[in-house]
Tab-separated table of C-alpha atoms in Angstrom:
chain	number	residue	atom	x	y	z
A	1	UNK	CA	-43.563	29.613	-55.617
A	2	UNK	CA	-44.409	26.560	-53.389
A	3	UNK	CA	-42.055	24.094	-55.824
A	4	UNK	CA	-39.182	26.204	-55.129
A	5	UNK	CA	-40.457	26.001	-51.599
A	6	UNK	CA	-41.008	21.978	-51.421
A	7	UNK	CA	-38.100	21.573	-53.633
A	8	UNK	CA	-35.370	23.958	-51.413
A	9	UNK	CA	-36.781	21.561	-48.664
A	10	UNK	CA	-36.278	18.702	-50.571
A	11	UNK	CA	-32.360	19.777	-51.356
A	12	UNK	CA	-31.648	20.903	-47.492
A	13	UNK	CA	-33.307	17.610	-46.594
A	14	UNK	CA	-30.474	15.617	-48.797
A	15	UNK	CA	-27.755	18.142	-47.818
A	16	UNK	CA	-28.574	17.177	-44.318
A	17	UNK	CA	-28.458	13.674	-44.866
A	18	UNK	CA	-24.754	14.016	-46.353
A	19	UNK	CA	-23.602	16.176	-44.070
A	20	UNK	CA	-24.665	13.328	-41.267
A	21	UNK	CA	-23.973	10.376	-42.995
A	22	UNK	CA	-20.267	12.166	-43.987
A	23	UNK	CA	-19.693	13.160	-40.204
A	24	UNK	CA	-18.896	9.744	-38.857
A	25	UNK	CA	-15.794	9.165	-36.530
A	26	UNK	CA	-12.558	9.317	-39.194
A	27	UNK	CA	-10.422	7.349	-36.784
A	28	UNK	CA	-11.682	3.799	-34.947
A	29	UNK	CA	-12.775	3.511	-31.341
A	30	UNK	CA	-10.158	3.121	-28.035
A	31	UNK	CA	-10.262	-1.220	-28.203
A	32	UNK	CA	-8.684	-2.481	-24.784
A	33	UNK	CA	-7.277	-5.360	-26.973
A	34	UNK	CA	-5.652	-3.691	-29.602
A	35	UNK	CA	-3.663	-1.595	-26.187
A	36	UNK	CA	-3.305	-4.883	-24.662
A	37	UNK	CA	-1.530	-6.202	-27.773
A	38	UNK	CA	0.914	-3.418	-28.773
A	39	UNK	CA	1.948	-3.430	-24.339
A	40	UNK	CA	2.662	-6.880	-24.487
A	41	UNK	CA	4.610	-6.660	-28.005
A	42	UNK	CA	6.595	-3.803	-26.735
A	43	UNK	CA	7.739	-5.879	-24.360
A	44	UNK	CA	8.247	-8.738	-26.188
A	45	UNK	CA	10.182	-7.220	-29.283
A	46	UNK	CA	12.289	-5.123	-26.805
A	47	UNK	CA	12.969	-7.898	-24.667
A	48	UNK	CA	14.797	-9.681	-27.530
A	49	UNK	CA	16.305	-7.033	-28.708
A	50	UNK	CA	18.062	-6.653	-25.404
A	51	UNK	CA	19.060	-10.362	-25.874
A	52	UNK	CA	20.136	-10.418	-29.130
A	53	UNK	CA	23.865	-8.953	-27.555
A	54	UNK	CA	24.233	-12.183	-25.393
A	55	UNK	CA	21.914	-14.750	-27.105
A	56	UNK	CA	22.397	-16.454	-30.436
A	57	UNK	CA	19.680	-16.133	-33.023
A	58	UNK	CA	19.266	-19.922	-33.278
A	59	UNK	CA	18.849	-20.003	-29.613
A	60	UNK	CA	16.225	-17.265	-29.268
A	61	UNK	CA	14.897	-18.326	-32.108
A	62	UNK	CA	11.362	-19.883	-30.882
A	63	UNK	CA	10.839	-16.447	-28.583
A	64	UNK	CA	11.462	-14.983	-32.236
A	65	UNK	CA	8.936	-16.988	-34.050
A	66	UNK	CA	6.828	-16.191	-30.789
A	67	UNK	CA	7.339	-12.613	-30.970
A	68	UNK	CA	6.496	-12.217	-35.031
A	69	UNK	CA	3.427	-14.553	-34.799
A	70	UNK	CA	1.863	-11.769	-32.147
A	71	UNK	CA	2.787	-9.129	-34.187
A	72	UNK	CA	1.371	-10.621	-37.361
A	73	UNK	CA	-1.760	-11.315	-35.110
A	74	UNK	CA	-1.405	-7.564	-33.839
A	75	UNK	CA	-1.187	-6.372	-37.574
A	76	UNK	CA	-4.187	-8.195	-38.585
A	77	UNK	CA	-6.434	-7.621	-35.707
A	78	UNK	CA	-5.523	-3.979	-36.230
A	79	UNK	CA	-5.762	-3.731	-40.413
A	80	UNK	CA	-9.399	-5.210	-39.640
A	81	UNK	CA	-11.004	-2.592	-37.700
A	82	UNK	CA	-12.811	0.004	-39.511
A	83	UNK	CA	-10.793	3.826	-39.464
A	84	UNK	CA	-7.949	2.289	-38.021
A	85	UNK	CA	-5.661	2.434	-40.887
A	86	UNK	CA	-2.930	4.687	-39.200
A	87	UNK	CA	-2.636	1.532	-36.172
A	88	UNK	CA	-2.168	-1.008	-39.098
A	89	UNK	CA	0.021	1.554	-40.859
A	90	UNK	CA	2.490	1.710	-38.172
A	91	UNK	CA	2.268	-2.222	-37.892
A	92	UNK	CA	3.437	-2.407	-41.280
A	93	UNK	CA	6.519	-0.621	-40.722
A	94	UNK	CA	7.537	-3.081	-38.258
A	95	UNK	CA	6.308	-6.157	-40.826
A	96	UNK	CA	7.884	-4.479	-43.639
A	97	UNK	CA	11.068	-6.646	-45.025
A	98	UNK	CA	12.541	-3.207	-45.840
A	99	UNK	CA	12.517	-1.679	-42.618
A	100	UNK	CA	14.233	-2.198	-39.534
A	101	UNK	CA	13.051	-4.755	-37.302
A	102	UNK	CA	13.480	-7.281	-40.001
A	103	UNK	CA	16.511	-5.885	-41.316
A	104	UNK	CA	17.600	-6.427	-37.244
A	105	UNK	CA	16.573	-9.839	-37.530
A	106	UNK	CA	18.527	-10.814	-40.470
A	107	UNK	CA	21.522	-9.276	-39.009
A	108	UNK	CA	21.231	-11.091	-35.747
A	109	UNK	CA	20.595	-14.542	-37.701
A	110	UNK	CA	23.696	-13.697	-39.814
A	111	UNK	CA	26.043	-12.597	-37.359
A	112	UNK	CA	24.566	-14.814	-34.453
A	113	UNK	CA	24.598	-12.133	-31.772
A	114	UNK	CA	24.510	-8.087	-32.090
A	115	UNK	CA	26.564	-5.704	-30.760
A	116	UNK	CA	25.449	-4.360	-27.166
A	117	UNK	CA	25.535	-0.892	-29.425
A	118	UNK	CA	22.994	-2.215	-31.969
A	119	UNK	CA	20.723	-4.045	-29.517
A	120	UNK	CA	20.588	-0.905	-27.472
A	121	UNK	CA	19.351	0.895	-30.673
A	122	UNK	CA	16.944	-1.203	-31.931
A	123	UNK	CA	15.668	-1.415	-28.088
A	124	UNK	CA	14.891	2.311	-28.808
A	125	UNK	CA	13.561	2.161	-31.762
A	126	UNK	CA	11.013	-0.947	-31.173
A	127	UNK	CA	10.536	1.067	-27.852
A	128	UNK	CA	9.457	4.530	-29.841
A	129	UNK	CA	7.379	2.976	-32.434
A	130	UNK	CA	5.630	1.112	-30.009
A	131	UNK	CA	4.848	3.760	-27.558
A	132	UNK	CA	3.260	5.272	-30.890
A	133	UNK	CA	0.968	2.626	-31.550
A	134	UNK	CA	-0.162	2.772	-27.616
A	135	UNK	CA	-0.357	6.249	-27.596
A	136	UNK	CA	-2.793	6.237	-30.997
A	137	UNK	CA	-4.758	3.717	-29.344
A	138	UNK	CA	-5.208	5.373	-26.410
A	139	UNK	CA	-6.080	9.087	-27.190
A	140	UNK	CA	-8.686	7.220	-29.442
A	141	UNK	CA	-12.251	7.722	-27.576
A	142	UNK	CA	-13.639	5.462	-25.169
């Protein structure tokens, strides 16, 4: 009777330990940086897309280059933190060849300016996926 005793002990004791070890936060910590970065890159990526009506590509071409080097530095700042896959995630989508910030970009480089139509749209859209990212960031706790 006292080895069932010492060994139900020993089981809760190990359960315990799971159960606390398992229970640690499944999404990263509010980082002032990471809000900093997507506020400023909101800006920035709407800000040419409100350009890219009246401004050739080859001229707004180093605020381009400018614009993708921050979010490249936004993506990677982001993909390193631990539990913050669904930040990075939403990064990627802006990153991704397939999606369409770049497929705005190689429009704009092809035709040399965009439609006020499409640079109103892609305003939106840069403007909506970046008020996700601040919005994950900051319902995250502080």
């Amino acid at each position: 009777m006292n080895k069932v005793v010492r060994l139900k002990k020993y089981f809760f004791g190990i359960f315990f330990l799971i159960v606390l070890f398992g229970c640690k936060a499944t999404i990263a910590l509010y980082d002032q940086y990471a809000y900093t970065q997507a506020t400023s890159l909101k800006v920035d990526l709407q800000n040419l897309a409100l350009v890219s009506d009246s401004v050739s590509y080859e001229i707004a071409k180093p605020d381009i280059d400018k614009a993708n080097t921050e979010l490249q530095k936004a993506y990677e700042y982001n993909k390193g933190r631990d539990q913050n896959s669904l930040s990075a995630k939403q990064y990627e989508t802006l990153l991704s060849d397939e999606r369409f910030y770049k497929n705005f970009l190689k429009d704009w480089k092809m035709k040399g300016t965009e439609s006020a139509i499409m640079s109103k749209n892609i305003y939106d859209q840069i403007g909506d996926l970046m008020d996700q990212i601040i919005k994950l960031e900051n319902g995250k706790n502080k």
